[in-house]
Short mmCIF file of C-alpha atoms and ligand atoms in Angstrom, two decimals:
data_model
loop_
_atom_site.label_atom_id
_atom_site.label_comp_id
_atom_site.label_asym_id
_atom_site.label_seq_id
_atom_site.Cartn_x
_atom_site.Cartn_y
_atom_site.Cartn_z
CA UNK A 1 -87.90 201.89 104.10
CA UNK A 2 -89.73 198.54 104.03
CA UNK A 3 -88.87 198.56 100.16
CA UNK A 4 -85.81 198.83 100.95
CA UNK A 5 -85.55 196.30 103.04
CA UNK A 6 -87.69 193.76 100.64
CA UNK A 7 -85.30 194.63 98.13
CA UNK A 8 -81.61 193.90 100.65
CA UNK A 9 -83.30 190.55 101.37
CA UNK A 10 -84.03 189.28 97.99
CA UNK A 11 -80.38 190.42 96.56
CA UNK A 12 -78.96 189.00 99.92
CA UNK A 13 -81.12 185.62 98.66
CA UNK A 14 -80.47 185.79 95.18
CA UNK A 15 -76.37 186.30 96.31
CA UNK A 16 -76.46 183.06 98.51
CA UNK A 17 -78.26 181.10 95.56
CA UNK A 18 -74.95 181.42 93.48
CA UNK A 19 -72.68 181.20 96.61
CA UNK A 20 -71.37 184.14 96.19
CA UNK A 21 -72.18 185.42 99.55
CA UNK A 22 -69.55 187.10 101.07
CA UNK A 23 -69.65 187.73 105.09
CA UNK A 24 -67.04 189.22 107.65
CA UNK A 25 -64.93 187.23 109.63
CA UNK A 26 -63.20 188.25 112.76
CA UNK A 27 -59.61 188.01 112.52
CA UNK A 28 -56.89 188.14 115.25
CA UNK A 29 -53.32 187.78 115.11
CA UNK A 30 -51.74 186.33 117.48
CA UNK A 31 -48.38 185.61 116.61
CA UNK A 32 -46.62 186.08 112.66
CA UNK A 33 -49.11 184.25 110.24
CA UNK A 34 -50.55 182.55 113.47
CA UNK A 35 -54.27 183.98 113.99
CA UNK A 36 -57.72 183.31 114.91
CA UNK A 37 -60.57 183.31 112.88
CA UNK A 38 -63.91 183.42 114.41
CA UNK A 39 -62.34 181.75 117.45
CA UNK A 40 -60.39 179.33 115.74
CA UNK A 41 -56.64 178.91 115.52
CA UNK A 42 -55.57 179.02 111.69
CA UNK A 43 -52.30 179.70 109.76
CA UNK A 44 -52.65 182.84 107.46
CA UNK A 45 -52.76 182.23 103.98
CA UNK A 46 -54.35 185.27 102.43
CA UNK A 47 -52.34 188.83 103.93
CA UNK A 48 -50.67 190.44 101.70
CA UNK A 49 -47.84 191.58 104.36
CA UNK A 50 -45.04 189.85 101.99
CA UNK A 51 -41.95 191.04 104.07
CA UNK A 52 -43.83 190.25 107.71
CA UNK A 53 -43.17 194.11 107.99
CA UNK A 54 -46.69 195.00 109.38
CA UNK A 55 -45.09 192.83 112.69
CA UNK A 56 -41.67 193.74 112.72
CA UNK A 57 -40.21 194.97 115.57
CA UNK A 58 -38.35 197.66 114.14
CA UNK A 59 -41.04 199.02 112.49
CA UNK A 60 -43.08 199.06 115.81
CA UNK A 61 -40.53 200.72 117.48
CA UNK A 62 -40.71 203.91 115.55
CA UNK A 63 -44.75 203.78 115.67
CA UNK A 64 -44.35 203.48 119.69
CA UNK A 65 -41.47 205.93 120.57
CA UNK A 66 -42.33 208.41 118.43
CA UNK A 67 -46.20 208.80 118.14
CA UNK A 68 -47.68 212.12 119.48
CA UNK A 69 -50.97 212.71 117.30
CA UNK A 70 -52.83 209.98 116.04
CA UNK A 71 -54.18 212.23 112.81
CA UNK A 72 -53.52 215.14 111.23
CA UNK A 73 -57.29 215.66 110.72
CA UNK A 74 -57.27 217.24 107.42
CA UNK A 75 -56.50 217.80 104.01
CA UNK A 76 -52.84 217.85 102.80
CA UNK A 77 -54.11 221.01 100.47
CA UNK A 78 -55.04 222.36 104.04
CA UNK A 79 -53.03 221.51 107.14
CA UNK A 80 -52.59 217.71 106.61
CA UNK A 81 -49.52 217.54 104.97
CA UNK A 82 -46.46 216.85 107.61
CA UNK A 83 -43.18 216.74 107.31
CA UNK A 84 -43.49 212.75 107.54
CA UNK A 85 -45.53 212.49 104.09
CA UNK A 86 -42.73 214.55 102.58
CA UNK A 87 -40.27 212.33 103.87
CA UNK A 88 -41.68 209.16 102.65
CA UNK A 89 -42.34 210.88 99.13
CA UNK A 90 -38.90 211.76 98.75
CA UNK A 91 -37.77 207.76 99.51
CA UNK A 92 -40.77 206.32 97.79
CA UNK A 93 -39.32 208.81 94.42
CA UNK A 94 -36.15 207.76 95.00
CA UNK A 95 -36.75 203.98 95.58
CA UNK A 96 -38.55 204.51 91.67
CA UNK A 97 -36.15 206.09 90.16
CA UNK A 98 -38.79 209.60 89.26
CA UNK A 99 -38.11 212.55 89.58
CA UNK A 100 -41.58 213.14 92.84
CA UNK A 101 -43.69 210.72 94.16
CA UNK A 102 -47.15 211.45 95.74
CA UNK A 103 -48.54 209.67 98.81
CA UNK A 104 -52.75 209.07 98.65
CA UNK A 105 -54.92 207.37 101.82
CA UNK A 106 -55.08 203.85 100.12
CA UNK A 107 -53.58 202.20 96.68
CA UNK A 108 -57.43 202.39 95.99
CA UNK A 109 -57.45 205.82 95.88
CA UNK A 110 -54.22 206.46 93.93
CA UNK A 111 -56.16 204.61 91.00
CA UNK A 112 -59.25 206.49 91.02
CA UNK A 113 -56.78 210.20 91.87
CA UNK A 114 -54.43 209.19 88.77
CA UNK A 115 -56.94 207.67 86.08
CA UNK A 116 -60.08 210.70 86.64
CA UNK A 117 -56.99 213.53 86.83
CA UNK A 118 -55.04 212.52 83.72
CA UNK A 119 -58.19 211.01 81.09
CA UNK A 120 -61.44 212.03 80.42
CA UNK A 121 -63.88 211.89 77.67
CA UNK A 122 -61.39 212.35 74.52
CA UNK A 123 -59.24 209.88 76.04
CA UNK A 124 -58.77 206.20 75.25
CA UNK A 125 -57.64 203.37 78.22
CA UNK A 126 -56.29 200.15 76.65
CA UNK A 127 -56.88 197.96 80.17
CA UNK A 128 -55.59 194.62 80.85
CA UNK A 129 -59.19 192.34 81.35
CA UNK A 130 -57.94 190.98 85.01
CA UNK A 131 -57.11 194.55 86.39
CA UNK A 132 -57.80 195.28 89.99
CA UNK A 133 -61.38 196.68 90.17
CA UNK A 134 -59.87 200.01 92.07
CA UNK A 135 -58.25 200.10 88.02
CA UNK A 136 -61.13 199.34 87.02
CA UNK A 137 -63.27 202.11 89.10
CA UNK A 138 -60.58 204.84 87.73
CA UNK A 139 -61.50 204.22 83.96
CA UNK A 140 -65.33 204.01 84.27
CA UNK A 141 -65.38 207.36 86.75
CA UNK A 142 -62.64 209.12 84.18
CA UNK A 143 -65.19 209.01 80.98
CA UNK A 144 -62.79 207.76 78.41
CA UNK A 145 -63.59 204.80 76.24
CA UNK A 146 -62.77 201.68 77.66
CA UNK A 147 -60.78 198.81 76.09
CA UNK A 148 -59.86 195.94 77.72
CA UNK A 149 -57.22 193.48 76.02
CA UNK A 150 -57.46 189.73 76.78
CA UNK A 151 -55.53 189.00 79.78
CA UNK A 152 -51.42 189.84 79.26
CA UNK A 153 -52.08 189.65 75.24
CA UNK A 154 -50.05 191.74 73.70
CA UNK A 155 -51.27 190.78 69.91
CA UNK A 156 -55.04 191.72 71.87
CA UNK A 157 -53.35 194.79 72.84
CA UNK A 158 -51.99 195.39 69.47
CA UNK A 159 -55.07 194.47 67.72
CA UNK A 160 -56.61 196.80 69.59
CA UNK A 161 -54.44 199.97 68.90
CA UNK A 162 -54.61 199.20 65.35
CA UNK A 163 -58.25 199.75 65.33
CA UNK A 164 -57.42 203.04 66.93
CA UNK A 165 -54.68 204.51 64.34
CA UNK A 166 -56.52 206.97 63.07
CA UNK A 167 -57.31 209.06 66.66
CA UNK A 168 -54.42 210.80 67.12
CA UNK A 169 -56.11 213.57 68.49
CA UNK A 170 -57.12 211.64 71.56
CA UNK A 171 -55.06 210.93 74.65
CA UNK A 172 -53.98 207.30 74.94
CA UNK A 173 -53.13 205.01 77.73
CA UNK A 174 -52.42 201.56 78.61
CA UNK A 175 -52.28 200.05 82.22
CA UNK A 176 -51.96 197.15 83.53
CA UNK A 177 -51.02 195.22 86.85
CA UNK A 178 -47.11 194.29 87.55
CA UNK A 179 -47.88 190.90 89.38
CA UNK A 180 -51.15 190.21 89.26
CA UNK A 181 -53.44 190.21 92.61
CA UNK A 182 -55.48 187.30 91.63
CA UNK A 183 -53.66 184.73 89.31
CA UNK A 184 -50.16 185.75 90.33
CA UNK A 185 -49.00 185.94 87.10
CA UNK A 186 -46.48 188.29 85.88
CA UNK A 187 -46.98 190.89 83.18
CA UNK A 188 -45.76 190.51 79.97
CA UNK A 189 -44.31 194.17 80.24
CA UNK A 190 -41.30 194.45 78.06
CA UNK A 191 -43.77 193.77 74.50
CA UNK A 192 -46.61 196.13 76.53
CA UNK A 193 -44.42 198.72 77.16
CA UNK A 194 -43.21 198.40 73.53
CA UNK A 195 -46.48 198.44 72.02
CA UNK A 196 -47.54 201.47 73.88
CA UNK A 197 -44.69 203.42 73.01
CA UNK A 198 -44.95 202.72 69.41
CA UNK A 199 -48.47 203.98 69.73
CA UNK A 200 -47.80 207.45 71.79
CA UNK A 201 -49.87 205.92 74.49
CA UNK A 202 -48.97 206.14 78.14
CA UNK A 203 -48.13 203.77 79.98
CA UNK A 204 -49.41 203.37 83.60
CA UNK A 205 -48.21 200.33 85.81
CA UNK A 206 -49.66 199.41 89.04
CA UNK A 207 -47.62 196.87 90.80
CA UNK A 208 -48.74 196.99 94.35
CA UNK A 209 -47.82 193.05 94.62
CA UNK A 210 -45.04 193.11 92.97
CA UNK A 211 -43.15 196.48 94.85
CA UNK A 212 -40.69 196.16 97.24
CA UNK A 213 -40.73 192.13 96.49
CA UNK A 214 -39.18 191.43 92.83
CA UNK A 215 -36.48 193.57 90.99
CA UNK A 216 -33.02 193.29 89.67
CA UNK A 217 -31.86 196.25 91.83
CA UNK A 218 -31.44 196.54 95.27
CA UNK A 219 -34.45 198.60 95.67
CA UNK A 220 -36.19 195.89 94.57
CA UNK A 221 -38.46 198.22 92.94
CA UNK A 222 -40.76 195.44 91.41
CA UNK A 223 -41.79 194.00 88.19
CA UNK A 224 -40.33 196.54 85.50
CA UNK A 225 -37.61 196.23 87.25
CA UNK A 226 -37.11 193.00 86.98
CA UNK A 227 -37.94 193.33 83.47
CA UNK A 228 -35.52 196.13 82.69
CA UNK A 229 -38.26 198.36 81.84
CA UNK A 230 -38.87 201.01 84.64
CA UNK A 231 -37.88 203.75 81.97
CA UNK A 232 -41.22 202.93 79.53
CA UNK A 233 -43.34 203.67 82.41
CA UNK A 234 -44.90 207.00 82.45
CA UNK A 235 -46.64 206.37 86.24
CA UNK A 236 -46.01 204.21 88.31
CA UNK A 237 -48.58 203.07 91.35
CA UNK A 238 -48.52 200.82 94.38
CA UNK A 239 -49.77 200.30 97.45
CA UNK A 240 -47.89 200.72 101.39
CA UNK A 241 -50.35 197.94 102.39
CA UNK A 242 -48.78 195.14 100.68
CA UNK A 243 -44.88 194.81 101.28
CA UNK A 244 -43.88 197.44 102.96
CA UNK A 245 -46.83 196.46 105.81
CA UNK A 246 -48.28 199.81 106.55
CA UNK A 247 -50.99 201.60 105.06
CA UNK A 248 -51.42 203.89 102.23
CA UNK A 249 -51.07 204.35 98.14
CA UNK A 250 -48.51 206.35 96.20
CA UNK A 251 -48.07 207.35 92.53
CA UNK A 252 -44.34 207.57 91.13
CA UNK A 253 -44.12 209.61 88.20
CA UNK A 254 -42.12 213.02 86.43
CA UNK A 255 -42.54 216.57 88.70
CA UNK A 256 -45.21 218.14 86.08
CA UNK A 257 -47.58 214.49 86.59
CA UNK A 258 -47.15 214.95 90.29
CA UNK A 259 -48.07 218.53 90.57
CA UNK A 260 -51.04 218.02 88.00
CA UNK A 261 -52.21 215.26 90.49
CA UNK A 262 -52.10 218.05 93.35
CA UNK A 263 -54.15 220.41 91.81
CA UNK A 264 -56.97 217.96 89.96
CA UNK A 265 -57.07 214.61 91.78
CA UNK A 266 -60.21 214.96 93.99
CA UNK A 267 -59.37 212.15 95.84
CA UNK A 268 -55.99 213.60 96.96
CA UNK A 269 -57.72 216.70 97.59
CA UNK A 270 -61.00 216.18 99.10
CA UNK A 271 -59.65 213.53 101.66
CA UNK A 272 -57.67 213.66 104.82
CA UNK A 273 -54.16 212.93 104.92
CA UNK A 274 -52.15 209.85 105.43
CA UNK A 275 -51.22 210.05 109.24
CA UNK A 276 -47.63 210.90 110.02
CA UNK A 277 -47.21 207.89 111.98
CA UNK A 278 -47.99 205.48 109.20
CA UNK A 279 -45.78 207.35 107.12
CA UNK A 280 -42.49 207.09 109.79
CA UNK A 281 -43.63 203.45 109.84
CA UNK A 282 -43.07 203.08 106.43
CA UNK A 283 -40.27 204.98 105.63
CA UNK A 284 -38.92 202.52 108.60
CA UNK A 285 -39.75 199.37 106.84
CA UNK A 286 -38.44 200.62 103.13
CA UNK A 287 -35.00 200.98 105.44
CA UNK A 288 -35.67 197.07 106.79
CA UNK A 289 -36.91 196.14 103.48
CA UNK A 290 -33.31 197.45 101.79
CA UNK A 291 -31.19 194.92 103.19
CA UNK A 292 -32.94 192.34 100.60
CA UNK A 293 -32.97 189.55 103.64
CA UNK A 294 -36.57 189.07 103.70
CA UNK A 295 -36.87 189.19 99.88
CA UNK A 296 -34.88 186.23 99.98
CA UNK A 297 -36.82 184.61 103.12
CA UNK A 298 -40.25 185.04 100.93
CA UNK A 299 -38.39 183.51 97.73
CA UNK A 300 -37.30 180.19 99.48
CA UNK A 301 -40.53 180.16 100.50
CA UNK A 302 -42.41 180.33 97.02
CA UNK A 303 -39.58 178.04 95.11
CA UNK A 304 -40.12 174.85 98.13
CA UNK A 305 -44.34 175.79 98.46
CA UNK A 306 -44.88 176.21 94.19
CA UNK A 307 -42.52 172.97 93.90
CA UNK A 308 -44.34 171.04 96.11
CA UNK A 309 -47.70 172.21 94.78
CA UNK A 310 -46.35 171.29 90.97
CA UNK A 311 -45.24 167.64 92.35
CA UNK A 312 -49.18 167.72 93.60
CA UNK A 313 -50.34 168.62 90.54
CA UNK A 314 -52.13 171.61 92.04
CA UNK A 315 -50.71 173.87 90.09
CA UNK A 316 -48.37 174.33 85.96
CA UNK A 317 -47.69 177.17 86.09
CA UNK A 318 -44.31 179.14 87.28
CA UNK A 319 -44.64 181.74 89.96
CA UNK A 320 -41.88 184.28 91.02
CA UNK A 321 -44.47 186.80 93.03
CA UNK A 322 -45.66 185.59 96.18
CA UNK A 323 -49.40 184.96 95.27
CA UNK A 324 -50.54 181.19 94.27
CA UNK A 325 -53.83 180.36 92.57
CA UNK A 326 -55.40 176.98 92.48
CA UNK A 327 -57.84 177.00 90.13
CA UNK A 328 -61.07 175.08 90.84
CA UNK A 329 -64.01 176.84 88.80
CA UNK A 330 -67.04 176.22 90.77
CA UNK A 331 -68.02 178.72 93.32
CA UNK A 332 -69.91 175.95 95.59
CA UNK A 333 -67.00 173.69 95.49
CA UNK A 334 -64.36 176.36 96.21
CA UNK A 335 -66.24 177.75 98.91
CA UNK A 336 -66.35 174.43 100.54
CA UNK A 337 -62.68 173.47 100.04
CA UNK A 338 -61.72 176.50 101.58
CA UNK A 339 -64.17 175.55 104.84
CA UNK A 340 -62.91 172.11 104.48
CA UNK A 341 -59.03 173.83 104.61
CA UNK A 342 -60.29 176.14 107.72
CA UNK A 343 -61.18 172.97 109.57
CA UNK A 344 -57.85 171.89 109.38
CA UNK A 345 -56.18 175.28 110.39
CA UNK A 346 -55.29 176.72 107.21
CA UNK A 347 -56.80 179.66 105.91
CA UNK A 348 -56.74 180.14 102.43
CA UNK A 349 -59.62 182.35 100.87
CA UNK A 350 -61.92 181.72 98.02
CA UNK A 351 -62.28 183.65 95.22
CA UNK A 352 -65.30 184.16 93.78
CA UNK A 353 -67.19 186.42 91.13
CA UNK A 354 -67.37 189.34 90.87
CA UNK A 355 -63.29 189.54 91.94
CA UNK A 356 -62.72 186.90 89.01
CA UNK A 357 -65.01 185.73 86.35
CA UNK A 358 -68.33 183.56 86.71
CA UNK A 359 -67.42 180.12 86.71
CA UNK A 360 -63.28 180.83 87.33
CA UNK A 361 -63.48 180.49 90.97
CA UNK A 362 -60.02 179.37 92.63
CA UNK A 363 -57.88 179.22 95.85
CA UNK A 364 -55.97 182.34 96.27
CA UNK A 365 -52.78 181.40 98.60
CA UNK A 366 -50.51 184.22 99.51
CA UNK A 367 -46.91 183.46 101.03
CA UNK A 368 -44.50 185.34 103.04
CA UNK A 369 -41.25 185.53 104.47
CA UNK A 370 -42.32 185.07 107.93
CA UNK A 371 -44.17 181.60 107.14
CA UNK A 372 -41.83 179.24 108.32
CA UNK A 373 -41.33 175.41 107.29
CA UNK A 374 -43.95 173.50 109.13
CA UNK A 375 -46.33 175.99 108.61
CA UNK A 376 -45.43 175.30 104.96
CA UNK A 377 -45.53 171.75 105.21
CA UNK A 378 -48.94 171.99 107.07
CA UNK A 379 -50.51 173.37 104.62
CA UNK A 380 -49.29 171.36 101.99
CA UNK A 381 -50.24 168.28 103.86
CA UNK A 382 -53.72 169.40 104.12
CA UNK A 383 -54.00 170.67 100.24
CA UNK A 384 -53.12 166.96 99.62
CA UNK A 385 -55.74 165.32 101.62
CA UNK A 386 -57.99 167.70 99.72
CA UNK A 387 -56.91 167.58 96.61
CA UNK A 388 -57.59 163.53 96.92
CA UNK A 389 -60.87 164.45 98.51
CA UNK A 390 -62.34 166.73 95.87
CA UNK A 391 -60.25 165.20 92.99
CA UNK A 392 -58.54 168.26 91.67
CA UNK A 393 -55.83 166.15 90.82
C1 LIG B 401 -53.42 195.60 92.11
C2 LIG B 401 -53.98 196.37 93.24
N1 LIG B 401 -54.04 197.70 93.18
C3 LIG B 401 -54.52 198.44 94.18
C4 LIG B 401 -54.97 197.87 95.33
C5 LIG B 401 -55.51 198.72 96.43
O1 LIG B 401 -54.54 198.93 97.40
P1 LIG B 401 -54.96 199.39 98.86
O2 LIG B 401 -55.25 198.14 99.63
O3 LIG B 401 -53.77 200.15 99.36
O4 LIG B 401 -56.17 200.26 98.69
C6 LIG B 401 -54.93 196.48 95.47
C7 LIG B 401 -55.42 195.86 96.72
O5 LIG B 401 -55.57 194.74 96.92
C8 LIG B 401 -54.44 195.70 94.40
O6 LIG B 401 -54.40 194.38 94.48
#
């Protein structure tokens, strides 16, 4: 035990040394992206509640009227599966265009459920290098070889299938992130999706950021969508957490992937069920999300906050998802810009190794519909006097 202990302190010290200690704040809301943090009165710059759906009144309705049983304390292979999941799967399939969908406890989990169920040892993954670590959990617990492509390179990714010709035996995927959840940036999915097909690959998308928020449809059923490409993907995943402003994961995919997943994915298995309420609440919100009103809201909001940051010089690049990096590189520094923001009432997280690389740390600023103008202007205000202060421009 005291070993133990010897050993949590010196990590804990050697973790603190590279300022990449990481502690728990206490967060309340009190009003839209009003909240506290540790006492303090801040504007919320890092949920990833897109659409404001996690507040909207509608959506708390249907929780509140309708809620009889908080769980349904099991397994949906055992007596967890309510007529409420079904529901939701039969929206959630229809919303993608598949022919099932399959609801898991967290986006987390429908990662690790589709990547351990679908490869193993004779397979090989082809995985973009800034994929979500729940992506990255999936490969390393599935046993196939792992190769990761530079970030959104398709000549990496085709490099890398060439070197691979000759194993056709083996069972071949590529997956990658629709929006990405730390840089923002978009996938380049039409030559991705064209690669893999050329090499009999399949291709697995998860685009929990960018679901429910881009598209050329009315579904708005994300980032192949928007890029015309929803038929080239063989799975689709995403997350109820984001968006939609529940809780949950689902998998979209053909009937035979979906009933695979029931019989082999542990973690759909060995786990309790999503509760019905959260699933009313989001088949709810997909209904308030359809109207495409607060897709618009949330892209007024990321055309005036990106302009503005571009005018700064705070950021080049062009963003269409809702997630904004400023990229700073030191850990030390971006830790204390982001203190130096909190003073001022803006909370906007930094992000540190091991959720980026060593040495890439940067501001991660996530907008939504339900900021309004001067919380906009706030925050820009006070990204100036810092930028100034720290010269990052
Ligand atoms: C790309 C991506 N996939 C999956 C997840 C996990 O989703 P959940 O929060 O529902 O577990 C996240 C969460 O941040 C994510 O960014």
């Amino acid at each position: 035990m005291i070993k133990l202990e010897n050993y949590a302190k010196k990590k804990l010290e050697s973790i603190r040394r590279k300022s990449l200690y990481r502690r728990l704040n206490i967060i309340a809301t009190i009003e839209k992206m009003q909240i506290q943090i540790d006492g303090n009165r801040a504007i919320n710059f890092c949920s990833n509640d897109y659409l404001g759906l996690s507040q909207n009144p509608i959506v708390l309705r249907t929780v509140k009227t309708k809620l009889h049983q908080i769980s349904q304390c099991s397994s949906r292979l055992v007596s967890g599966n309510s007529p409420d999941i079904q529901m939701l799967e039969d929206i959630l399939a229809n919303h993608r265009k598949t022919e099932g969908a399959l609801v898991y406890s967290t986006g987390y989990m429908a990662n690790l459920g589709v990547l351990t169920a679908m490869a193993d040892k004779n397979s090989v993954i082809y995985s973009d290098e800034f994929n979500h670590s729940s992506i990255v959990d999936g490969c390393r617990l599935s046993g196939a070889t792992i190769k990761i492509f530079s970030h959104n390179n398709a000549s990496d990714l085709h490099r890398l299938i060439d070197t691979d010709q000759n194993l056709d035996s083996v069972r071949k995927f590529v997956i990658t992130e629709g929006i990405f959840s730390m840089n923002g940036s978009i996938a380049n999915l039409s030559e991705i999706c064209r690669l893999a097909k050329d090499a009999n690959a399949i291709t697995i998308l998860d685009d929990a950021h960018g679901d429910f928020v881009l598209g050329r449809s009315k579904d708005y059923s994300g980032t192949a969508d928007l890029l015309g490409v929803s038929r080239f993907i063989d799975i689709h995943i995403s997350s109820l957490s984001k968006a939609i402003g529940c809780f949950g994961g689902y998998i979209a995919a053909s009937h035979n992937i979906r009933e695979l997943l029931i019989n082999k994915s542990r973690q759909l298995v060995y786990t309790s069920a999503l509760p019905s309420h959260l699933c009313r609440a989001a088949v709810t919100s997909i209904s308030v999300a359809s109207t495409g009103l607060l897709q618009k809201k949330l892209r007024r909001n990321v055309e005036y906050f990106v302009k503005a940051l571009r005018n700064l010089g705070l950021v080049t690049g062009n963003y269409s998802g809702p997630i904004i990096p400023i990229l700073i590189g030191d850990e030390k520094i971006t830790v204390s810009v982001s203190n130096f923001l909190l003073k001022k009432g803006v909370f906007i997280q930094a992000i540190r190794f091991p959720t980026v690389r060593k040495g890439r740390a940067q501001l991660r600023i996530s907008l939504t519909a339900i900021h309004d103008r001067e919380q906009l202007d706030f925050a820009l205000a006070s990204l100036e006097i810092l930028g100034r202060r720290y010269k990052l421009f």
